Amino acid sequence: MRELLNSLAAGEISVSEAEAELNGYVTGDAGRFDAARTGRTGIPEMILAEGKTPEETAALAVLAVETTERAIITRTDAPTANEVEECVIEEHPDAVIEHAERTETIVVYSPAFEPPSLDADIGIVTAGTSDAVPAGEAATIAREMGARVTRIDDVGVAGLARLIDRLDDCRAQDVLIIAAGREGALPTVAAGLVDVPLIGLPVSNGYGYGGDGEAALAGMLQSCTPITVVNIDAGVTAGAQAGLIARALDAARAE
Amino acid sequence: MRELLNSLAAGEISVSEAEAELNGYVTGDAGRFDAARTGRTGIPEMILAEGKTPEETAALAVLAVETTERAIITRTDAPTANEVEECVIEEHPDAVIEHAERTETIVVYSPAFEPPSLDADIGIVTAGTSDAVPAGEAATIAREMGARVTRIDDVGVAGLARLIDRLDDCRAQDVLIIAAGREGALPTVAAGLVDVPLIGLPVSNGYGYGGDGEAALAGMLQSCTPITVVNIDAGVTAGAQAGLIARALDAARAE
Amino acid sequence: MRELLNSLAAGEISVSEAEAELNGYVTGDAGRFDAARTGRTGIPEMILAEGKTPEETAALAVLAVETTERAIITRTDAPTANEVEECVIEEHPDAVIEHAERTETIVVYSPAFEPPSLDADIGIVTAGTSDAVPAGEAATIAREMGARVTRIDDVGVAGLARLIDRLDDCRAQDVLIIAAGREGALPTVAAGLVDVPLIGLPVSNGYGYGGDGEAALAGMLQSCTPITVVNIDAGVTAGAQAGLIARALDAARAE
Amino acid sequence: MRELLNSLAAGEISVSEAEAELNGYVTGDAGRFDAARTGRTGIPEMILAEGKTPEETAALAVLAVETTERAIITRTDAPTANEVEECVIEEHPDAVIEHAERTETIVVYSPAFEPPSLDADIGIVTAGTSDAVPAGEAATIAREMGARVTRIDDVGVAGLARLIDRLDDCRAQDVLIIAAGREGALPTVAAGLVDVPLIGLPVSNGYGYGGDGEAALAGMLQSCTPITVVNIDAGVTAGAQAGLIARALDAARAE
Amino acid sequence: MRELLNSLAAGEISVSEAEAELNGYVTGDAGRFDAARTGRTGIPEMILAEGKTPEETAALAVLAVETTERAIITRTDAPTANEVEECVIEEHPDAVIEHAERTETIVVYSPAFEPPSLDADIGIVTAGTSDAVPAGEAATIAREMGARVTRIDDVGVAGLARLIDRLDDCRAQDVLIIAAGREGALPTVAAGLVDVPLIGLPVSNGYGYGGDGEAALAGMLQSCTPITVVNIDAGVTAGAQAGLIARALDAARAE
Amino acid sequence: MRELLNSLAAGEISVSEAEAELNGYVTGDAGRFDAARTGRTGIPEMILAEGKTPEETAALAVLAVETTERAIITRTDAPTANEVEECVIEEHPDAVIEHAERTETIVVYSPAFEPPSLDADIGIVTAGTSDAVPAGEAATIAREMGARVTRIDDVGVAGLARLIDRLDDCRAQDVLIIAAGREGALPTVAAGLVDVPLIGLPVSNGYGYGGDGEAALAGMLQSCTPITVVNIDAGVTAGAQAGLIARALDAARAE
Amino acid sequence: MRELLNSLAAGEISVSEAEAELNGYVTGDAGRFDAARTGRTGIPEMILAEGKTPEETAALAVLAVETTERAIITRTDAPTANEVEECVIEEHPDAVIEHAERTETIVVYSPAFEPPSLDADIGIVTAGTSDAVPAGEAATIAREMGARVTRIDDVGVAGLARLIDRLDDCRAQDVLIIAAGREGALPTVAAGLVDVPLIGLPVSNGYGYGGDGEAALAGMLQSCTPITVVNIDAGVTAGAQAGLIARALDAARAE
Amino acid sequence: MRELLNSLAAGEISVSEAEAELNGYVTGDAGRFDAARTGRTGIPEMILAEGKTPEETAALAVLAVETTERAIITRTDAPTANEVEECVIEEHPDAVIEHAERTETIVVYSPAFEPPSLDADIGIVTAGTSDAVPAGEAATIAREMGARVTRIDDVGVAGLARLIDRLDDCRAQDVLIIAAGREGALPTVAAGLVDVPLIGLPVSNGYGYGGDGEAALAGMLQSCTPITVVNIDAGVTAGAQAGLIARALDAARAE
C-alpha cells in the first residue's frame, strides 16, 4: 500500500486511481464507479446511459477513464453522446473516442490503455437487419474483453439456405451469440446443427401478440434444444457471458 | 315440405330428422343440435364433450345420429366414452362406433351414412410424439369431411434432417397442418420450404415461461413467414379449416 | 448455368439477377434479399420497413426491382416513402411506383414486370372504418399474388342487417379475410353463415382491458366456429395465406 | 327498542333476531351474518360456501334462517351440501331445503318466510349447454329477490337462426342477463338487436389462449355495443344487479 | 314507403334520410352510419373519433346530422374537433355545436332536433379530480338519452366522511355510475350502503402494478358486493346502459 | 470460544448448538438451519414445509429445537405434521408441540425455551372467514416474536358498520395487519381512519379475473392511501415485519 | 366551535381554515382538500399533480397553504411547477417554495408553518443512480412528517463491498426504505443483515421481460426474507409508512 | 458404408444401430430417436418422459440403448419408471439402470457403454433444499457429458455468510450453474463475486405474485450483473450448456 501512496504523492496516479486501488470503487458526484469489477468478475464495468442524465453519464465516463483508462458506455442517445464527448475531450484531450451511432455505444480509451487479447473466437449471428443494435452491443463488449469477434449476418430461418451456407463459419467459433426477433427460431435451428456453446439473444422487434421480443424470449426459453438465454435486447449481457467463456478458453489454451 | 311430412307420416324419417329439415336445428333435453350446419358452413356439427355431463353428451350423440346419420364427438374422457357407447348401442344397435382413445374422439355412423369424399390431400405434420392428440383430432375432422389425410410424424427442427427427408411428402399435399409445442418453430421453418397453404397448430406441452403452448402460439403468430394459426390444441379448428380448403379444391377440380 | 453466365456477360441480366438465379438470394449493403422465395414458397418476398432505416429499406427496394422486377414494401412511414421513391427513381427512372398512403404500402414495378393472374376470388371484409390499414395491406399482397380482390366494408355485428345484406357477396368468394377490432366477433358470426375458407384478422383498436387487438385476437382463437387466425394487424400474413389458397384453386381449375 | 326486547323476553324472537335487529349483523362462531343487508342494499345476504369449511357454512346457514327466515348458499360442493342439510334439519326440522345440484346452490326457507314478489321480468339467456352453472346461479338470486325469471337457452351465435327465433322472447324482458363462454360474442350480437338493459355474464369454458372465460370477459368489456359486465362465472352478481333493476321497475310501476 | 319517396321527391327529406328510413343505415364516403340504431336498441348511434381521420369523423358527423338531426362524437382531439366544427358549419350553418373540451365530446344539434326526456335520475359519482373525463363522457350520453343527470364529485374512500355526507344524494338516484381509479374501492363501499342499480366505471389513472385502471377494473369485477362493470374509461358504455335503465323506468312510470 | 468448547466437551451443549454458536448455521442432512438469524435480523428462523419432504421438514425441526430450543414450521400438510410430531417426540420427548391445524403451523418448544416478550400490540384484522389461514400465520409469528396480538375479525367493507364498531380497537394497536381477499379494499378504507403503521395482507380467495388474490394485491399496491403490502397469503412476512416494528417500539419504550 | 367562529369573524383565520376545522375537508373549484387527514391518519395530505391540469394542482396548493400552512406536491412536470409557483406567489407572497426538480416535488410553507419534529431516524438506501427519483420522493415525505432522514446511496448488490461498508449506517436507523430497480435484490440481501423494519421500494428501470420495475416488485414480494413492499416508484407510500413508524417510535420514546 | 453393412450382416450391430449410423435417426413405434445428435451438437439425446405414455418412453429408452449404448430419461413419474425398468431388463438384462427418484431421472447403460470424460469442472449451486430437483437434473446431464460435477448446496442470500464461506469453492469451478427460486437473487449476488461463466437456473417454488419461478426468472433476466439464464426448472438445459462449455475447455486444454 505504501507503494501506492508513494505513486499518488509523486503524481504518478490520480486520487481516483488510488481510491479505486484501495477501495475497489471510486465515488464521484454522479455515483460510484466499481473499478475493481474486472478483477473480481472478469467483466469490465460498463456505464448504462439509460436512466441517467447526460451529465451523470459523462461524469461517470471521466471517472472510468481516470481509474481504468477506458470507459464503455451503452444506450447513449444523442444528447448523452454529445455531453460525453465534450466532457471527455475537456478532461482527457488525448483520449480516443469511438462512437458507434447505430449500436448506441461509446468507448473511450486513454493513451495508456492496453487492450486485452484473448485466444478465442466469438461468433455473433443475426437473423435480419433489425437485429443490428443488440448484436452490435454484444460485439462491442466481447471485443473490449479481448475476444476475436466474427459477424455472421442475415441468416433467418425463413430461407434455410442462408443459414446452411454459413454453417462452417458458425462451427468455427468457440462461442455463438445468436440474435433473433419475431418468433426467435434461429438459435433453436442452429443449436441442432452446431456443437459450440450458444447464447440466444431475443430482439424487441415484431408487433401484436408476442411482439417486442416476447415471443422470441419465450421461444428461446422453451426451445427443444438446450440453449441459454439473456433478456430481450440484452446485448451487453450476451457479450459479457460469451467473453467469460472466451476468457476461460484463453486460459485453458495457455495452460 | 309436403313431401317431408309425408315421409314423416310414413315413418320413413324420424321426428328429429323432420325438425332438422324444417328448422335447421333439433332440440333435445341436453340442448340443441345444429343439424343444418354442414349445409350452411360446409363443416359437420361436432359435439365437444368437455364441459358437458356424460349424459348430455350421449343424448346429443344419439340426436346427431338420428338427424345426420353420424355423430362426431371430441375430448371424451372415459366415463363419457362409456356413456356414449352404451346409449348409442341401446338406441341404434346397428351403428358403427369408432373410438380413438389416444385422440379422445368418437365417431358414430349409422348404417345409412354415406361418407363424403373430396379430391384433395391434407398433410398433418407433427414435431414430436407429444403432439399426437391435437394432430389426431385434426385428422379425424379432415377425414370426416372427406379429404385424403397423410400423417408425417416426428420431424422436429432440432434435427433438420428429419424434416428435409420428408420435404417431398410435404410438398405433395394440398394443405398442411403442422402441430408443434415447446417453441413451435416447425411451421415457420416448413413455411420457408413449401408453397402450399399451411395452418400452424400450437400444442400445449412445455413448462415454465411460455409453457402449455403459449410460446408455440406466440411464435406462430409472430412468425417471420406468413402462416395462419389456430388456438392451442385446437385440432378440430385446424382440421375443419383445412377441410374447407380441400372442399374448395375438390369443387375447383370438378369444374 | 452457362446460359445464365452468357446472359450476364452479354449484359442482358444484372449481376444481382445472376446471383439471385444462382444462389437464391442477393446480398446488398443493407442485407440480403431472398429472391428465390416466390419459387420456393409461392409468396413474393416483401420488405417490412418497420425496424429498418429509410436508407436500408430503399436499398433493399432497389435490389428487389433489380432481381425480381418488383418491390413490395409495407409499413412505410413518410421519410421511408420519400427515400424509397427517390432512390428508385434514381436507379430505375422508368419504374412505376404505387404508394398507398393510408395502408402504408409501396409497390414498385419495373417495365419488365409481368403481373401474375390467378383464377380465384379473395374477399376482404371489414367491421368498421378503423380496420382499413390491415385490410388494405392484405388486399395489396393478395393482388400482387394475382388474385381477384373484392372489398366488403363496414359490416360490423352491432347492426346485423349490414352483414346480412352482403352475405351473397361473401358467399361468392373463394376465400374470406375478415378484419375486426374491439371484441372481434365478426369472423365468428360470418363463419356460421358461409362455407368458404375464412381467415380472421384482428385489428389493434379498442382501449382498456383487451384493447389494442388483444380481445379480438383472443376471441377469434377462442371462437365457437372453426376459423384460422393471424396476429394482430398482420394484414400481410392474411393476404399471403389467402393468396396461397387462391393459387391452389387456380391450379386446380387449370387441371 | 323496548318492543323488541319484550318480544325477546317473551320468546317470540330468537336472540339472533334481536341482535340482528339492533346491530344489523349477528355474530356466530363461524363469522358474522349481515342480516341488515337486504334493508340497506336491496340484496339478500348470500353465503358463499367456497373458501369456508362445511361446518362454517352450515353454521352460517342456520344463523341466516334464524335471523332472516331464509338462507341462500352458493358454490356448495357435496360435503358442504350434506353438512348444511343435516344441520338445518337438526335446528329447523320444519324448514324447506331446495338444493339445485347442477348449479350448486341451496336455498333454505323457514315456514315463516314470506317470498318477495316484483312486477318485473328478467330473461336469462345462454349460448350453450356449458353455461348452465352460472346462468342457474343468476336465476336463483333473481328469483329470490322476487323477479319473474325466463330462461332462453342454447342461442349461440354460430347458428344465428337460433337467436333470431327467440328475439321476441328477449325483447319481452325487462332486463337480460346473457351468459356466454368461448369468444363471448352473444351479448354483443344481442345488444345490437334489443333495447332492454343487458348484463353480460362471461363463462369459464374454452381452452388455450383466452380460455377459462378470459376471451369472453375481454370481448364483453371491449364490445362495440354498450353492455355492462360481471366477472367470469359471477352468476350471483349478475342476478343481484338484474334484481335491483327489477326492484326499481317494480317500484316505478307501483307509483 | 310511397309516402317516404314522395317526401324525398318533394325535397322534404334528404337522400340520406330516405336511405336511413329504408335501409336502417346510410353509406357515405367515410363509412356507414347506423341511423336505425336508436329504434332498434334505444341507444343513439355515437361516433368514436379515435382511430378515424379528422376527415372521416367530420363526414360521419355531417351524415348523422342529416339523418338523425344530431351527432354525438367522443374522444375528439383538437384537429378532429376543428375539422368537425368547420365541416358542420359549412354544411349546416344553423346547427348548434356543443364542444366539451375536458371530456373530449362534441354534440351537434340541427334546429329540428327534439331532445328526448325521461322521467328518471342518473347519478354520476367520482372518487377524485382525475376521474373527470370518463365521468363527463358518461354524463353526456345519459343526458342525450334524456335522463336527468346529477354529478356527485370527489367522494374518495380515503376520507369516508366525504362519501357519507353525500349518501342521501346517492340514494335519491334511480341509477348510479361510480367512476374510480387507483384501487377502485369506491363502488364497492357505496354498494354496501345504497339500494339502487350501480355501474362501476374504472378509470385509467394510477401507476406501477395495476396502474392504468387495471387494479380498479379487477377490484370492481372481484368486488365483495354485486356490481356490474364496464371497461376502463368506458364512460360511453356506462352512460348508455344507465340510460337504458332510465328509459325502462320512464316507461314503467308512464304505465 | 474456549468456554464454548468446554461446554461442548462437558456435554452441556450439543454439537449443533456449538456449531450454531461458532458458524451461525448448522448443517444437517436435510439442509442448513440458520440459527444465528434471530440475532442478526431480529426474526426467528422459520421452516417452510412447502416444497420439502416430510422427512426433511422433520429433520430441520429437530435441528431447530436442538440449536434454538424452538421450531416454527409453516404450511404443514397432514403427512408433514405427523412426521414432525413423531420425530420431535422421539428426539425430544419433553418438548411441547402446538399444532394449529387451521393455519397449518406447528411450534415446538423445548422445556428450556424462554419466550420473548415485547411491550407492543399488534392487531390482526380480517375481512371475512376465508382470511383465517394467512391471518393465523401472521398471528403465530408475531406472537413468537413476543408481541401482544389482538384479533379483530369479520369487518368487511360491504357492511361498513362492522368496521366502524371496531375502530377504537384498531386505533388502540401499535401496528395493524389487515388481511383481505376479493377486491382487498379493507386496508384502504381502514388506512383512511387510523394513524398507526398498517400492513396489507392480500388473501388468495375470489375467482375469475383478479381471483386468487391478484385483485387484492393490485388494489393494495395501488391504494389511494399509503400502505405497505406483502405477497398474497404471506402471513409470515406480515407477522415478521409487524414483529420488527413491535420490537423497535419495545426498545423505545425501554429507553 | 364558538371560538372558531369568533376567530373567523375576527379575520384571524380564513374561511377555508374554518371549513376545514368544521368539516374535515375544504371544497375549492379544483376539488376537495382533505385538511383533516393529518389528524386522522398521521399523514399530511399530499397533492399528486399527475392526472390533474396545472391549474387544478395550483388551486389545490393554494387551498392547502390556506388551511394547513403547507402544501406538498409530487410528480410535478415543468408547466405544473410554473403554475404552482406563480399562483402561490400571487396568493401568498411570503410563502417559501422548495422545488426539488430531480425528484419532481414542491413543498410550500407559509410563514406560520411549524415543522413537526420526531425523535426517530429513517434511512433511505438506493442501489444506483437511477433510483434517485422515488428515493427523493420518499425522503421528502419522511422529512415533512418530522423524521430525521439519512441517505445511503449506490450500494447495489453487484458489488457487495459497497453494501457491507455501509452496514453500520444501515443498522443505526430506526426504519429503512430500500429502493432498487432491475432485479431488486438489494432489500433481500440487506434484510438478511439488519434487524430494523424494512420497506422495499421497487424502481421502474430495467428493460425487456420484467422491466419497468416488475421484476423488482415481484422479487421483493417473493423475497426469501420477510420485507414489506410498496408499488413501483411509490416513494410517497414508502415515505409515509416509514413516517408512521417513526411517529410511533417518537411517541414510545416520549412515554 | 460397406463395412457397416458387413457388420450388420455379421450380426455385430443391430438394425437400429445400422439405421442410426446411416440416417442419423432411428424410427421405432413410439417415435424417432435422434441417435446422431451427440455427434452433431455435442449433447446426448435425452428422452423427456413428460407428455409421453410410459410405454412410449420405455420403447424409446430401449431404442436408445440399442443405438447409443445409453438412455437418459428425465421427468419420470413412478409408472414410467416401472415401465422403463421392466422393458429395459427384458430387452437388455445386462444393462445397468440408475434411477434417481428425487430428481426423477433414469440413466441406463449397456455394458458396452464407454463413459466420456472431460477435463473440466462444473459447479452446481443451490439456494435451498427445494432447489434439489432441477439442480439434480442439471448434475445428471453434466455428468453424462463427462464433466466433473461439484455440488455447493444451501447458500441462500438471506444469510450471506453461507455464500461467502463457499466462495473459494465457487471460484474453483470452470462453469457455475446456480439454481434459485423465490426472488432468485443468488446468481446475481454470486456473479458479482466470481469470474467464471455462470448460468442462472430459476426454480418453480414460491407462491402468490411471481410464484412458480416467475420472479426468479424475471430477476435473473433483469439482473444487474450479466448472467445467462434457462427456463424455469430447466435443469437439463443448464446442464447441457454447461457441458458444452466444459467440452470446449477440455478440447482447449488438450490443444
Coordinates of N, CA and C in Angstrom, one line a residue, chain A residues 158-159, chain B residues 167 171 190-196, chain C residues 20-21 24-25 33-46 67-68 70 116 145 244 247:
Chain A
A158 N -36.4 -18.3 -42.4 CA -37.4 -18.4 -43.5 C -36.8 -18.8 -44.8
G159 N -35.5 -18.7 -44.9 CA -34.7 -19.1 -46.0 C -33.5 -19.9 -45.5
Chain B
L167 N -39.6 -33.6 -47.1 CA -40.0 -32.4 -47.7 C -40.9 -32.7 -49.0
R171 N -44.6 -31.4 -49.8 CA -44.9 -30.6 -51.0 C -46.0 -31.3 -51.8
A190 N -40.9 -24.9 -42.0 CA -41.5 -25.5 -43.1 C -42.1 -24.5 -44.1
A191 N -42.7 -23.4 -43.6 CA -43.3 -22.5 -44.5 C -42.2 -21.8 -45.4
G192 N -41.0 -21.8 -45.0 CA -39.9 -21.3 -45.9 C -39.5 -22.3 -47.0
L193 N -40.1 -23.5 -46.9 CA -39.6 -24.5 -47.9 C -40.7 -25.1 -48.8
V194 N -42.0 -24.8 -48.5 CA -43.1 -25.3 -49.3 C -44.0 -24.2 -49.8
D195 N -44.8 -24.5 -50.7 CA -45.6 -23.5 -51.3 C -47.1 -23.8 -51.2
V196 N -47.5 -24.6 -50.2 CA -48.9 -24.9 -50.1 C -49.5 -24.2 -48.9
Chain C
A20 N -28.9 -14.0 -57.9 CA -30.2 -14.5 -57.4 C -30.6 -15.8 -58.0
E21 N -30.3 -15.9 -59.3 CA -30.6 -17.1 -60.0 C -29.7 -18.3 -59.5
G24 N -30.1 -18.0 -55.0 CA -31.4 -17.9 -54.3 C -31.6 -16.6 -53.6
Y25 N -30.5 -16.0 -53.2 CA -30.6 -14.7 -52.6 C -29.5 -13.8 -53.0
F33 N -31.6 -10.1 -49.9 CA -32.9 -10.1 -50.5 C -33.2 -11.5 -51.0
D34 N -34.2 -12.2 -50.5 CA -34.4 -13.6 -50.8 C -35.2 -13.8 -52.1
A35 N -34.5 -13.6 -53.2 CA -35.1 -13.5 -54.5 C -35.8 -14.8 -54.9
A36 N -35.4 -15.9 -54.3 CA -35.9 -17.2 -54.7 C -37.2 -17.6 -54.0
R37 N -37.6 -16.7 -53.1 CA -38.7 -17.0 -52.2 C -40.0 -17.4 -53.0
T38 N -40.3 -16.6 -54.1 CA -41.6 -16.9 -54.8 C -41.6 -18.3 -55.3
G39 N -40.4 -18.7 -55.9 CA -40.4 -20.0 -56.4 C -40.5 -21.1 -55.3
R40 N -39.9 -20.8 -54.2 CA -39.9 -21.8 -53.1 C -41.2 -21.9 -52.4
T41 N -41.8 -20.8 -52.1 CA -43.0 -20.7 -51.2 C -44.2 -20.2 -51.9
G42 N -44.1 -19.7 -53.1 CA -45.3 -19.2 -53.7 C -45.7 -17.8 -53.3
I43 N -44.9 -17.2 -52.4 CA -45.2 -15.9 -51.8 C -44.0 -14.9 -52.2
P44 N -44.3 -13.8 -52.8 CA -43.2 -12.9 -53.2 C -42.6 -12.4 -51.9
E45 N -41.3 -12.2 -52.0 CA -40.5 -11.5 -50.9 C -41.0 -10.1 -50.7
M46 N -41.3 -9.8 -49.4 CA -41.8 -8.4 -49.1 C -40.8 -7.8 -48.2
T67 N -33.7 -7.7 -59.2 CA -33.7 -9.1 -59.3 C -35.1 -9.7 -59.6
T68 N -36.2 -9.1 -59.2 CA -37.5 -9.7 -59.4 C -38.4 -8.8 -60.2
R70 N -39.9 -6.3 -59.3 CA -40.9 -5.7 -58.4 C -40.4 -5.5 -57.0
P116 N -48.7 -11.5 -62.2 CA -49.4 -12.8 -62.2 C -50.9 -12.7 -62.2
M145 N -50.2 -11.2 -55.6 CA -50.0 -12.6 -55.9 C -50.9 -13.0 -57.1
L244 N -52.1 -18.0 -51.2 CA -51.7 -19.4 -51.4 C -52.9 -20.3 -51.7
R247 N -54.0 -19.5 -55.2 CA -53.0 -20.2 -56.1 C -53.3 -21.6 -56.3

